[in-house]
Every structure is written in C-alpha cells, then in structure tokens.
mmCIF file of C-alpha atoms in Angstrom:
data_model
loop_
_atom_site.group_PDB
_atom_site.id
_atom_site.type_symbol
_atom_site.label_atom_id
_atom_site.label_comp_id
_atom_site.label_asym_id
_atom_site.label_seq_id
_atom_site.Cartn_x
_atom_site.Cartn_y
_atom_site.Cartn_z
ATOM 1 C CA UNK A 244 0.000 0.000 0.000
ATOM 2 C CA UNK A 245 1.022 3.318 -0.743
ATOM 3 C CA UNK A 246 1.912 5.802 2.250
ATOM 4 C CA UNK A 247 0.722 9.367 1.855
ATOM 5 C CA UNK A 248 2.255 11.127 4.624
ATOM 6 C CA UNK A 249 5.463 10.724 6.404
ATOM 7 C CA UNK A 250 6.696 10.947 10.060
ATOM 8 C CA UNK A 251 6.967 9.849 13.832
ATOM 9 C CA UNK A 252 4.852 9.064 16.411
ATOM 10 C CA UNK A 253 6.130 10.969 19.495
ATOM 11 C CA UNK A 254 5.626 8.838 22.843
ATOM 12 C CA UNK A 255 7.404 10.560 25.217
ATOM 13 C CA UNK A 256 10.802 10.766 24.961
ATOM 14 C CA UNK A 257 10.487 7.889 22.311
ATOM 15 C CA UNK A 258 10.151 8.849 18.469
ATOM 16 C CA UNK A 259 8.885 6.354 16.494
ATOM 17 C CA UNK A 260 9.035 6.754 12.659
ATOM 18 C CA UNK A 261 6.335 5.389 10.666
ATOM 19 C CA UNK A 262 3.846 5.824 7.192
ATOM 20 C CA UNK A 263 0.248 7.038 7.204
ATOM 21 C CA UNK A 264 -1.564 4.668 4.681
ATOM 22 C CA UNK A 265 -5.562 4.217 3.927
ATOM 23 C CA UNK A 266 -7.201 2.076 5.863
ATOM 24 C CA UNK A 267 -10.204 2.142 3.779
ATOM 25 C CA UNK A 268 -11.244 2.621 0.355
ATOM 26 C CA UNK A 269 -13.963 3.323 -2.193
ATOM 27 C CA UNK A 270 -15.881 0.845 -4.319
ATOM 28 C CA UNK A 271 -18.263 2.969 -5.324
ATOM 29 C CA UNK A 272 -19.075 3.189 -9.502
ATOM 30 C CA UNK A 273 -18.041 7.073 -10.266
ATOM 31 C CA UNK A 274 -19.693 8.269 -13.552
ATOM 32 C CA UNK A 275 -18.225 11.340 -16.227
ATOM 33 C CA UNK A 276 -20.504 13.983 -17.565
ATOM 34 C CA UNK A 277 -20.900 13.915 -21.208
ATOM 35 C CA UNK A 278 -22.586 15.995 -23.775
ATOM 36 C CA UNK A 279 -25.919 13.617 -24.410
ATOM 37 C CA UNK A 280 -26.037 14.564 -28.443
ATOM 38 C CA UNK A 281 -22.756 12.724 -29.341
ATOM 39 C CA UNK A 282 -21.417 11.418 -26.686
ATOM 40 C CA UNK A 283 -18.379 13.709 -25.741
ATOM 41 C CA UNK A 284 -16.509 14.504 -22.210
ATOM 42 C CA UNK A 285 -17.822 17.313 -20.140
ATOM 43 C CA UNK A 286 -14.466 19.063 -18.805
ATOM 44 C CA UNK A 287 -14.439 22.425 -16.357
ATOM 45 C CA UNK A 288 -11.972 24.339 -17.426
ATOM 46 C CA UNK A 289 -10.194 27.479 -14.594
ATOM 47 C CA UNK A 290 -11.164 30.605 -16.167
ATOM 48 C CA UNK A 291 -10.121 34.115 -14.317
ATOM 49 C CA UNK A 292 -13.026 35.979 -13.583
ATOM 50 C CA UNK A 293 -11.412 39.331 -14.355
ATOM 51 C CA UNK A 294 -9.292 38.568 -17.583
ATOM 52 C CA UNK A 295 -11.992 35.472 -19.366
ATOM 53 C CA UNK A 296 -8.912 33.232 -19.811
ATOM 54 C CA UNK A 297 -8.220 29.835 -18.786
ATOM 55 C CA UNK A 298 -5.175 29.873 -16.369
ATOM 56 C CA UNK A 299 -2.603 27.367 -15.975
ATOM 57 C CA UNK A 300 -1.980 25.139 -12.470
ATOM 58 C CA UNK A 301 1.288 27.489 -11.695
ATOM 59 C CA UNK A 302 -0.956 30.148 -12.020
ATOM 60 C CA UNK A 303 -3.440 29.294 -9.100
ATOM 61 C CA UNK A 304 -2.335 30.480 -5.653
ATOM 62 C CA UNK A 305 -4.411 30.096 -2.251
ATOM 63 C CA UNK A 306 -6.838 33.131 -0.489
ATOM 64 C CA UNK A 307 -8.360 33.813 1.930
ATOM 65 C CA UNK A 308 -12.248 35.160 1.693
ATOM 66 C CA UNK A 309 -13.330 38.135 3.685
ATOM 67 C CA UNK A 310 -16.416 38.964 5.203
ATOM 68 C CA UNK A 311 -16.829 41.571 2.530
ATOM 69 C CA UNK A 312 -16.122 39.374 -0.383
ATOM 70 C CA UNK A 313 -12.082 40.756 -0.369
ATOM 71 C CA UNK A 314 -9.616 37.897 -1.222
ATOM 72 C CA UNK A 315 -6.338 38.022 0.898
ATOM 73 C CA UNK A 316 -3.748 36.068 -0.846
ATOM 74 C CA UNK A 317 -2.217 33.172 1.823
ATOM 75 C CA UNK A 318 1.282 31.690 0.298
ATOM 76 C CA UNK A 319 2.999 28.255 1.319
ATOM 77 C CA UNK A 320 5.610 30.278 2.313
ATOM 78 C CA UNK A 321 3.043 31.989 5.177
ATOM 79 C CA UNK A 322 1.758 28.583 6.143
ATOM 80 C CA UNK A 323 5.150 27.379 6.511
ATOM 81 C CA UNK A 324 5.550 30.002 9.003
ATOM 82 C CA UNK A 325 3.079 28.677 11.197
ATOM 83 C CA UNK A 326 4.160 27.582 14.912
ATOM 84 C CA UNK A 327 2.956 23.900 14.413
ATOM 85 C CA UNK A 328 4.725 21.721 16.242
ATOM 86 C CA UNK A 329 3.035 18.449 14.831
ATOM 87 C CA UNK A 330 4.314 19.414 10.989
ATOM 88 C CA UNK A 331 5.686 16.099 10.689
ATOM 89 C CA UNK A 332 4.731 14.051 14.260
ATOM 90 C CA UNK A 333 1.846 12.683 15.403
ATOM 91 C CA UNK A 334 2.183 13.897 19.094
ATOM 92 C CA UNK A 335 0.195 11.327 21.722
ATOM 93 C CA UNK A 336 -1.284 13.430 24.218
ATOM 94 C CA UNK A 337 -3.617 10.995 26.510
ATOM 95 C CA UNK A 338 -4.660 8.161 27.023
ATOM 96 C CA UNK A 339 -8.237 7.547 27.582
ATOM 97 C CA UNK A 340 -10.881 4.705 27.413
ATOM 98 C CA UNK A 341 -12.364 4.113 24.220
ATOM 99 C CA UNK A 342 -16.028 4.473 25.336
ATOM 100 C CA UNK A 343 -14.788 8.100 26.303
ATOM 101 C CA UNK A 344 -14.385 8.813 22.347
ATOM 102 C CA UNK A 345 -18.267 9.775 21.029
ATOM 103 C CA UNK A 346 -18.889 7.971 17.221
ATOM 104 C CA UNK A 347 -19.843 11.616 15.758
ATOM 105 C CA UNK A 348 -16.042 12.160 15.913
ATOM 106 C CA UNK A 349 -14.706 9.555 13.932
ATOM 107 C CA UNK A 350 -13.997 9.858 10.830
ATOM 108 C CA UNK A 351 -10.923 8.611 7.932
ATOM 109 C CA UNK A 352 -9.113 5.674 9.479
ATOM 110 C CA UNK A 353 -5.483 5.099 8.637
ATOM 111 C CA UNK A 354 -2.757 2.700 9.073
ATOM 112 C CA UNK A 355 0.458 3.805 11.037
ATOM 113 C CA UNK A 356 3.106 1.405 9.374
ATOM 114 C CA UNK A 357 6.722 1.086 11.222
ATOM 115 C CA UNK A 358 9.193 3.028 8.654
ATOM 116 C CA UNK A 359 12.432 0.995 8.734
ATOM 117 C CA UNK A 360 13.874 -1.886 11.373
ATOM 118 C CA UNK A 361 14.937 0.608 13.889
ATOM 119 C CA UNK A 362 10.748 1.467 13.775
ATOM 120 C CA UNK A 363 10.181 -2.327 14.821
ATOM 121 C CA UNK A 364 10.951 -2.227 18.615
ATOM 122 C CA UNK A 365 8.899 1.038 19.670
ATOM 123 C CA UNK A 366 6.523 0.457 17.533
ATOM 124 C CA UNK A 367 5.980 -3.077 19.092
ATOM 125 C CA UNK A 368 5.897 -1.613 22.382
ATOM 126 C CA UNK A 369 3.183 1.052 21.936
ATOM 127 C CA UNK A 370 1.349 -1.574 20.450
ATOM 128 C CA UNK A 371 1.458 -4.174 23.289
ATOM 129 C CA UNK A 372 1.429 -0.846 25.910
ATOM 130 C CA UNK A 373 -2.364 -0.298 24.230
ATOM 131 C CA UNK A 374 -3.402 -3.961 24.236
ATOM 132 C CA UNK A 375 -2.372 -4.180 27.872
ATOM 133 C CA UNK A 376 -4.281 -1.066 29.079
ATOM 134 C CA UNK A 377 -7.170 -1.029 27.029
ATOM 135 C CA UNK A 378 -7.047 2.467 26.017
ATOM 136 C CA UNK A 379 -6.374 4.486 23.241
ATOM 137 C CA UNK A 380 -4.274 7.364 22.867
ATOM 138 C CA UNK A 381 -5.124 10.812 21.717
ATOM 139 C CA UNK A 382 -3.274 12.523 19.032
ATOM 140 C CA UNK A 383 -2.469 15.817 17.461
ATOM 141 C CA UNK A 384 -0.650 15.784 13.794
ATOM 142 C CA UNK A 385 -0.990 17.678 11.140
ATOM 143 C CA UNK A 386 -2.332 16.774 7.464
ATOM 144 C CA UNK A 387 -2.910 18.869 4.079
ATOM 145 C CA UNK A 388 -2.371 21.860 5.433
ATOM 146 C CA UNK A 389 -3.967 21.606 8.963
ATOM 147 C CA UNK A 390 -3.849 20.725 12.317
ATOM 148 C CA UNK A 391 -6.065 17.427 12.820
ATOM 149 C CA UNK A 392 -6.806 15.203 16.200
ATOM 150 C CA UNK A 393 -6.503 11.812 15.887
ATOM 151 C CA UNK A 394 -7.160 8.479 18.196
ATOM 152 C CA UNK A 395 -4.947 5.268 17.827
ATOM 153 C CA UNK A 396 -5.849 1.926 18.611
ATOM 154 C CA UNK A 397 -4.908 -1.369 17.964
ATOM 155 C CA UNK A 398 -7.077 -3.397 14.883
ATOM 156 C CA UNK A 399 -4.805 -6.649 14.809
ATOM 157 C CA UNK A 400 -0.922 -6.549 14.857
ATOM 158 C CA UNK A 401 -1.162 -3.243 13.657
ATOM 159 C CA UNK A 402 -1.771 0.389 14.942
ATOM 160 C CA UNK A 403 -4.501 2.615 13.167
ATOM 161 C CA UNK A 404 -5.441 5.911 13.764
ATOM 162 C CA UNK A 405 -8.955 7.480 13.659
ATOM 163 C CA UNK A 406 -9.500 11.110 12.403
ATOM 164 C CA UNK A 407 -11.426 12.601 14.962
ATOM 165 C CA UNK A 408 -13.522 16.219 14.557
ATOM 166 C CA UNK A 409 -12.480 18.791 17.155
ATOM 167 C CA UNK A 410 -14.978 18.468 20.047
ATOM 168 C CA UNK A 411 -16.556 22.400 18.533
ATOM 169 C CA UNK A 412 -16.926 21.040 14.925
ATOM 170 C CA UNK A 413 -20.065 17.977 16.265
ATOM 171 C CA UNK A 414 -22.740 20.201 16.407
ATOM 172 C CA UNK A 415 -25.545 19.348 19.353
ATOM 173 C CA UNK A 416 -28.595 17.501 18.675
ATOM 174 C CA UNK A 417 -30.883 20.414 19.141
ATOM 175 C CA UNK A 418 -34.550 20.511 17.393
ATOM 176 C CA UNK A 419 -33.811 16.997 16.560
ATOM 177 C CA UNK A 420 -35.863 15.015 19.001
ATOM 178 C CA UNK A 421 -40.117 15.019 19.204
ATOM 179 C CA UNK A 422 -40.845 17.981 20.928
ATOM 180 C CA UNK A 423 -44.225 16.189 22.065
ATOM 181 C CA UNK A 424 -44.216 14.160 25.070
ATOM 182 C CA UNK A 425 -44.739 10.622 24.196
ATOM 183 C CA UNK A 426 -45.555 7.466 26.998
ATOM 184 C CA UNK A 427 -43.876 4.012 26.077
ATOM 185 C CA UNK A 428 -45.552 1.346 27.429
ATOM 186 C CA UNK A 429 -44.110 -1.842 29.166
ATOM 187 C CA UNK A 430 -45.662 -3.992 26.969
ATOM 188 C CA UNK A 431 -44.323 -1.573 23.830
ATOM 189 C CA UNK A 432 -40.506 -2.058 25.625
ATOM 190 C CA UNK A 433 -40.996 -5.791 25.980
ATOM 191 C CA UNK A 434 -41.856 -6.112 22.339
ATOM 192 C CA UNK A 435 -38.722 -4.318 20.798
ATOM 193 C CA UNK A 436 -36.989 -5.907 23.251
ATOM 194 C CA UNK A 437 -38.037 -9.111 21.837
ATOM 195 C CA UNK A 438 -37.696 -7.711 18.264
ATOM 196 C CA UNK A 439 -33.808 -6.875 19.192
ATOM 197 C CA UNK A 440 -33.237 -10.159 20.664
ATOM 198 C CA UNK A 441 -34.851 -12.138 17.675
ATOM 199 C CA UNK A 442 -32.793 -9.903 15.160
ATOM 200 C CA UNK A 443 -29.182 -10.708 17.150
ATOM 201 C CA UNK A 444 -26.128 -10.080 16.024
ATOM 202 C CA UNK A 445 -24.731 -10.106 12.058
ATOM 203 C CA UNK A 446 -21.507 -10.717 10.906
ATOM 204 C CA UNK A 447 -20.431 -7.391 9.153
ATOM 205 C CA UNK A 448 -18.221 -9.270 6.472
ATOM 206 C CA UNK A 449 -21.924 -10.398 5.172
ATOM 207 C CA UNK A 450 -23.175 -7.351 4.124
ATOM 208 C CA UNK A 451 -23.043 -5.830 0.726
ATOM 209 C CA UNK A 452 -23.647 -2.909 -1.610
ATOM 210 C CA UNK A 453 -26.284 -3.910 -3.386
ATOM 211 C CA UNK A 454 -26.691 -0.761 -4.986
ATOM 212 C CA UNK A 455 -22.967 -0.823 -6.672
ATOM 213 C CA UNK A 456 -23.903 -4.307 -7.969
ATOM 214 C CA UNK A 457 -26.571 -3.084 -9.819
ATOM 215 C CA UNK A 458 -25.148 -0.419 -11.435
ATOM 216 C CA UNK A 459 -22.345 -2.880 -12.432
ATOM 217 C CA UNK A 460 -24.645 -5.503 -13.630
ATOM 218 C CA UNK A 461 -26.585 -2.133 -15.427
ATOM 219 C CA UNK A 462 -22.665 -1.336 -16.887
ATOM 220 C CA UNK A 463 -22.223 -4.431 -17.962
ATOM 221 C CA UNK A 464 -25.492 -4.990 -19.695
ATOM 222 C CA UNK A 465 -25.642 -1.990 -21.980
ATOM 223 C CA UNK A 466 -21.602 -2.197 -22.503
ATOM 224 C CA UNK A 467 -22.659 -5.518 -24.125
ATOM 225 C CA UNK A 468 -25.598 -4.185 -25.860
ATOM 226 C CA UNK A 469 -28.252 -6.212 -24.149
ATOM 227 C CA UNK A 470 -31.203 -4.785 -22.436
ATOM 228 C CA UNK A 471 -30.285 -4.192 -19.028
ATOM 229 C CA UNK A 472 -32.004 -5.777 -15.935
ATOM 230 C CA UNK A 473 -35.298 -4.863 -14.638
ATOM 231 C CA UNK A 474 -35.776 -4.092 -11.196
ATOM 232 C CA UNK A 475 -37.480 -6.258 -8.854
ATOM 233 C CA UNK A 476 -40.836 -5.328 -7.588
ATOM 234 C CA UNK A 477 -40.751 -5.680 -4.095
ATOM 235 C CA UNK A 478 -44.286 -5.796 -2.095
ATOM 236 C CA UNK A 479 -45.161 -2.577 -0.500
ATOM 237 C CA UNK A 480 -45.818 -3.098 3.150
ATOM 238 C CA UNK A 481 -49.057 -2.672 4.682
ATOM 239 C CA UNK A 482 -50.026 0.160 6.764
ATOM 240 C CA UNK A 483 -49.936 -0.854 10.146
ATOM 241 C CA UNK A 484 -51.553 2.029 12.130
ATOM 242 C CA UNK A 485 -51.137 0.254 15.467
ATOM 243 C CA UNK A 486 -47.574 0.314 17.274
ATOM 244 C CA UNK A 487 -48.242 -2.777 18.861
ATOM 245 C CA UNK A 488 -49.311 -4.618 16.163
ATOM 246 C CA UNK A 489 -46.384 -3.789 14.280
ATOM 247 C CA UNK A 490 -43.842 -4.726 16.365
ATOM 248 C CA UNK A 491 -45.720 -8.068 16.811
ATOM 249 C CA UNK A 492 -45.691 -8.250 13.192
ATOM 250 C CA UNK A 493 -41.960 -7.066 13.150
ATOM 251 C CA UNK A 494 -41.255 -10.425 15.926
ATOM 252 C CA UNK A 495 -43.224 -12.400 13.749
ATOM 253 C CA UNK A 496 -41.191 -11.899 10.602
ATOM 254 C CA UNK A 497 -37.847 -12.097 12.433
ATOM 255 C CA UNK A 498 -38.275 -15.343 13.215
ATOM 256 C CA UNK A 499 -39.376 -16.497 10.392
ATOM 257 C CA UNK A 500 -36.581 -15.178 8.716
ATOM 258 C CA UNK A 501 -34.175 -16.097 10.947
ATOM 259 C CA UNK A 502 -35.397 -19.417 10.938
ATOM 260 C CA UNK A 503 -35.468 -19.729 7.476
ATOM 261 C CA UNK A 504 -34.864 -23.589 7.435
ATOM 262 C CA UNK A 505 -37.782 -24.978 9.736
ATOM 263 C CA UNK A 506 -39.948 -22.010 7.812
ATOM 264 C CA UNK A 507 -39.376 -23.692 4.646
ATOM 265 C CA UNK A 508 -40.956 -26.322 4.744
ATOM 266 C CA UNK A 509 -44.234 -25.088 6.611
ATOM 267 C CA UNK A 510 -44.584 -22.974 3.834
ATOM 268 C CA UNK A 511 -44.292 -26.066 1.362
ATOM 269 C CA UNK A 512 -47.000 -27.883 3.277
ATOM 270 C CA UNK A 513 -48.467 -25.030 3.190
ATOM 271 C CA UNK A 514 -49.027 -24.960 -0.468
ATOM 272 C CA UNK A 515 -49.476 -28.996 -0.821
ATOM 273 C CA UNK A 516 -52.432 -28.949 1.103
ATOM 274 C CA UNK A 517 -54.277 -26.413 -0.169
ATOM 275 C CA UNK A 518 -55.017 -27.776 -3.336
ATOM 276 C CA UNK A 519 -56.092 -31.282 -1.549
ATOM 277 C CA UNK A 520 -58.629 -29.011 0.145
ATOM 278 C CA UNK A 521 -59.929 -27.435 -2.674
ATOM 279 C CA UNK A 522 -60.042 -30.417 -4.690
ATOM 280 C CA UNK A 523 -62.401 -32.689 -1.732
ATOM 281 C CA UNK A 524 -64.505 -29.405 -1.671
ATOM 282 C CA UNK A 525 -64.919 -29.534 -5.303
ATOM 283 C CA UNK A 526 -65.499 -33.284 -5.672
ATOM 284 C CA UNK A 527 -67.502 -33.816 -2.826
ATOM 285 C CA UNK A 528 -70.966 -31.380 -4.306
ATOM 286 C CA UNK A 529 -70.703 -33.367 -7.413
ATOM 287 C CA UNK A 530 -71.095 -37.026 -5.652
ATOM 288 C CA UNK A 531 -74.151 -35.869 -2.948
ATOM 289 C CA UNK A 532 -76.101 -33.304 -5.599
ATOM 290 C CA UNK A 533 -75.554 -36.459 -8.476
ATOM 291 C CA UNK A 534 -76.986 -38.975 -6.012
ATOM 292 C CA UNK A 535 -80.017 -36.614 -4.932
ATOM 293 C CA UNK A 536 -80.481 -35.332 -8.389
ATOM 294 C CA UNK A 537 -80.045 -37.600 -10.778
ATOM 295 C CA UNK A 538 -81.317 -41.072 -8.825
ATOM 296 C CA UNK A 539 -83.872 -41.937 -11.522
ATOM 297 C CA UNK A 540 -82.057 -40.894 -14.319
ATOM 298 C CA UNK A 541 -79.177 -43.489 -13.065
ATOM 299 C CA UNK A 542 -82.024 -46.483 -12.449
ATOM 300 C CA UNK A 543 -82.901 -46.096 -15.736
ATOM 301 C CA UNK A 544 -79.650 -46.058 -17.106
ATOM 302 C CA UNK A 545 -78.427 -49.248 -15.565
ATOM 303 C CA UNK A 546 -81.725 -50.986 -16.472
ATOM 304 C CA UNK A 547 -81.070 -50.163 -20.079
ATOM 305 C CA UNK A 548 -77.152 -51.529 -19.580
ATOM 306 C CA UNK A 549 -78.635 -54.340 -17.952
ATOM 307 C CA UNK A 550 -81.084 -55.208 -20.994
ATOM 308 C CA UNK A 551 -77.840 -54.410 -23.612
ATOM 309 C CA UNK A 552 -75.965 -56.622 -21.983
ATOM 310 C CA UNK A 553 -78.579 -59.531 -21.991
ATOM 311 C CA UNK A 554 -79.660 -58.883 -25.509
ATOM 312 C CA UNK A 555 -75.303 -58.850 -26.492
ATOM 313 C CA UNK A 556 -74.545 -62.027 -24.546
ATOM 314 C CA UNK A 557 -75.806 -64.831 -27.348
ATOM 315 C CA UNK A 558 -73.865 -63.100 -30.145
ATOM 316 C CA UNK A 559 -70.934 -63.194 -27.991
ATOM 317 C CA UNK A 560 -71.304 -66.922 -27.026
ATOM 318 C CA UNK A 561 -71.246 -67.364 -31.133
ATOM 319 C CA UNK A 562 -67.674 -67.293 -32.090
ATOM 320 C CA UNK A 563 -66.940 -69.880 -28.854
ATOM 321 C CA UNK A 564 -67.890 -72.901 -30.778
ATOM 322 C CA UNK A 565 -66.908 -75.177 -28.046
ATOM 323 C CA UNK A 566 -68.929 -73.771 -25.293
ATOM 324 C CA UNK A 567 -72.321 -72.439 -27.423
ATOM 325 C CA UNK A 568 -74.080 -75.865 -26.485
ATOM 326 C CA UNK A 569 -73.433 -75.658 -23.225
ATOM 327 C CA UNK A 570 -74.645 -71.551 -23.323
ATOM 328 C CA UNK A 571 -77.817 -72.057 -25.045
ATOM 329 C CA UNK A 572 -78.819 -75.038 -22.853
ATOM 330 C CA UNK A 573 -77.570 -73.629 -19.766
ATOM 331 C CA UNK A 574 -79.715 -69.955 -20.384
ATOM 332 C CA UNK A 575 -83.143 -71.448 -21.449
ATOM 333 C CA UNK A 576 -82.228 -73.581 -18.179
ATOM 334 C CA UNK A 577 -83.030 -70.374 -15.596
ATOM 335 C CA UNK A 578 -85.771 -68.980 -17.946
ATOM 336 C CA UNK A 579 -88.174 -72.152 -19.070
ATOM 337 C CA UNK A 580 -88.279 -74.796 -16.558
ATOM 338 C CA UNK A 581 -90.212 -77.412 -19.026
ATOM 339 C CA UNK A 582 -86.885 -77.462 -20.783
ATOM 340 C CA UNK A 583 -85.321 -79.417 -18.123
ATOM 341 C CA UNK A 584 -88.122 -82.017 -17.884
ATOM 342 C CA UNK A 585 -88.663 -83.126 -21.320
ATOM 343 C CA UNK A 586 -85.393 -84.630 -22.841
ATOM 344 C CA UNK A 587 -86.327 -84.215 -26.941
ATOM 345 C CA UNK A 588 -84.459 -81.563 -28.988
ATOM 346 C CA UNK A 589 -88.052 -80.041 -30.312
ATOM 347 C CA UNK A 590 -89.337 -79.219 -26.983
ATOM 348 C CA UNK A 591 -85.652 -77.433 -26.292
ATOM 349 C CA UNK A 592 -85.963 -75.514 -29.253
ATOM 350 C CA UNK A 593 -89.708 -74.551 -28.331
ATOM 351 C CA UNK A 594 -89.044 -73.679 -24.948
ATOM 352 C CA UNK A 595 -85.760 -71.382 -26.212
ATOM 353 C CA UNK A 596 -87.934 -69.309 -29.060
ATOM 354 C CA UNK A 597 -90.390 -68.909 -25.842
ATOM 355 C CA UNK A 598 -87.446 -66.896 -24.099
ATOM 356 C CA UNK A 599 -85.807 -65.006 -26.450
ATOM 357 C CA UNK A 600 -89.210 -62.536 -26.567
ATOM 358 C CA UNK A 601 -89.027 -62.570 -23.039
ATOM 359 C CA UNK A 602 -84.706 -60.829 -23.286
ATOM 360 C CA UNK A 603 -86.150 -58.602 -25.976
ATOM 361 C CA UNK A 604 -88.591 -57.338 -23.950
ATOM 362 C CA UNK A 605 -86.806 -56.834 -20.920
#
C-alpha cells in the first residue's frame, strides 16, 4: 500500500518513525458527464473571472475570503511560518478509554506502518502498551495543510489511527428530538426488546452494496448491448396504524426469517395442502347433488345396460364354438323350466324361441 504522509509518532521521549496509509477505500461506480447529443466529455476548465482566460496550475495560488467578499492572498511560504509543532509528528497526548471517544467524531481511518527496522521495537511496544491497558491514545498531527486530532488503537498486529472532529466542529442535537411528550408502554418495551433479541447479532463481512452491484450488472449490460435488468418489484408493506401490532408483526417476521430452514418447509405444506382441500370441496358437491339429483335418471340407465348386456350375450357366445351348447342349454335352463323335464331336442328348441321374446322385452 502506498503511504501518503510521512513521520513519527512521538511517545514521550520515544520517536517512532512510521507511514500514514488508507485504511479504507472506495468501491463505489463514479460516472463522467458527457454531452448527451454525441457522446463527448464534459471538462471544467479554470477561467479568471477578471481577464476570461483559462489559467494554468502554476498560475493558481491560495486566499483567503473576507467577510466583505475581499480575497487576501495566503502563500505556502506563510503557512510554513506557522508555529505547528506536529508538521511532521503525530504527538500522543492521553490516554483515555475508548467508550470516552463519542462515534460523531470519527472519521478517515489510517494505518500507522513502522518506517524501517529501527521502527520495529517502539513500535511493538506502543502496540502491546495499548493492548495491555485497554485504552487508546489521543493525538495531534498535522495533514494537508492543517492541524487534525486523531485516536490510535490497535485493529490486529497493527496500529490505526482514527480522524477525529475537534470536540466544537459535532454540532448538538438540538430541534432533533419530538418535541411532544410521548408514553412508552411496558408492553411496547418488551416487544422491541423481543424484536432486538430475535434480530441478534450479524456478521459485518456479510453485508453488501447492493446498490454498486446493480449499477455494475446495469454497466455491464448496456456495454454488451443487451437490455439491461429490470428491477425487482418488491411488495409494499401494509399500513400498520397500530404500534403494537407492528412490532408483533416485526417479531413475527424475524423469526421467520431467521429461521429460514424450519420455515421452509411449513410454507411447502403449506401450499401442498391447499389444493387437496380445494379439490375434496370440489369433488364432494358433485357425488351428494348427483346422487339426490339424478337417482332416476341413473335407475334407468343401468336398467337399459342391464337389458344391452342380456340382448349382447348370445352373439358373444357365437364365435366360442366349443362352449355355445353348453350356453344355449344352460340360459333357457333359468328362464323355461319345461326345458329341463322333457329330454327331446323339439321341446328345447320350443321352450328357447319362448325366451328369447321374453330378453327382448326386458
């Protein structure tokens, strides 16, 4: 990593030289301004007010502007001037706790890198000397062209050093809070309670920029001339008037989500058995309203099967040459008793042109 600023940490009596690097950096997708007709870059160019001409960079100084609109020029050679003893050091000051440093102060984070072996061995010490006490120290350095305050702490086997806003520049919260008095009730606290505890904790290294990724995904689309991706429609939540009800609702959903693996399948069974349902419910009008409606209509439909079926059955004892005796003796049997008494073929025959009406008729 590159350093940007070069010096020693003075602890003490002890100097310790070392490199200010970035802790942090942007991912963010920057964009250019361009003229929308064809496409060309959109560049601001220095102009001097008083002569209309674009100056050069060795033609820009530094001034300073009155209350009255009055520019007083300010050179480097003036700020060099200056009685700042942390030009090059980052002086340590205190040590304090680090719930003594308010949030609203923090701001750029660095790296303080040891600058060369003879670096190693105070550096270490610091180090360990912070670890040990569980405190940070206070600093004062200076940093493009400024005097800055700074807190260093330990994050690992490294030290890193917070930018901190002078205690005058965090303005008070004033105007910011309802003005009405409002009454929380126990039952109100027990809920968010329980809405904090089902949320937990998250592991900070799981969190994304979902933004950035859709620009890039957007970037990448339209730099390969497809269409790029449509949004995704996300359900507006309802309007919950009640503050009870939505923090039950806001429980609810918490655990649900949180316990996205025993929710799954609910849902799934969910979803399986509501067709089942609708299905019995559909089924079960059609079998009671056809018995209650249509009992007639059925009698008389089986009677006429029945009477098909009777009137089909000799044909289909034709083709089975083997067993038509034994059909056409066997039938007349059940239907014309004198058949079985009297033992010549005429009276058979007689007695089976005596049934066949009777099958017809039926």
């Amino acid at each position: 990593m590159r350093s940007i600023w070069n010096g020693a940490i003075s602890f003490g009596l002890v100097s310790i030289p070392i490199k200010l690097v970035n802790a942090t950096e942007s991912h963010s997708v920057s964009f250019r301004q361009i003229h929308t007709e064809d496409g060309g870059r959109i560049r601001y160019r220095k102009v001097c007010e008083l002569e209309d001409r674009e100056v050069t960079q060795a033609e820009i100084g530094k001034a300073y502007e009155d209350a009255d609109g009055s520019m007083i020029p300010i050179t480097d050679e003036d700020l060099s001037q200056l009685p700042i003893p942390t030009a090059r050091t980052i002086e340590i000051v205190a040590f304090v706790p680090e719930d003594r440093i308010d949030p609203l102060q923090m701001g750029s984070a660095y790296y303080l890198a040891a600058s060369g072996a003879p670096a190693a061995k105070p550096y270490t010490l610091l180090r360990e000397a912070l670890k040990r006490s569980n405190r940070v120290a206070i600093a004062k350095f200076a940093l493009r062209g400024r005097e800055r305050l700074g807190m260093l702490r330990v994050v690992g086997d490294a030290i890193a050093m917070h930018g901190l806003l002078w205690p005058d520049e965090v303005r008070a919260p004033e105007g910011v809070a309802p003005e009405a008095g409002v009454t929380v009730r126990d039952q109100e606290l027990d809920l968010a309670d329980a809405l904090m505890d089902t949320l937990g904790e998250i592991d900070l290294d799981d969190l994304h920029d979902e933004y950035r990724e859709a620009v890039e995904e957007v970037v990448a689309a339209k730099a390969a001339g497809e269409k790029p991706p449509e949004a995704r429609e996300e359900a507006a939540p309802g309007k919950v008037l009640d503050l009870m009800a939505a923090l039950e609702s806001s429980v609810r959903a918490a655990r649900e989500s949180r316990d996205g693996e025993e929710a799954g399948p609910a849902e799934e069974a969910q979803v399986r058995s509501l067709p089942q349902r609708e299905t019995s419910s559909r089924r079960a009008p059609k079998e009671t309203g056809g018995k209650k409606s249509t009992s007639t209509a059925a009698k008389k439909t089986a009677a006429k099967r029945t009477a098909a079926k009777r009137a089909t059955e000799p044909k289909k004892a034709e083709p089975k040459k083997s067993t038509a005796k034994t059909a056409k003796t066997a039938k007349p049997a059940k239907s014309a008793a004198p058949a079985k008494k009297t033992a010549a073929k005429s009276a058979a025959k007689s007695a089976a042109k005596k049934t066949a009406p009777r099958r017809r008729s039926a």
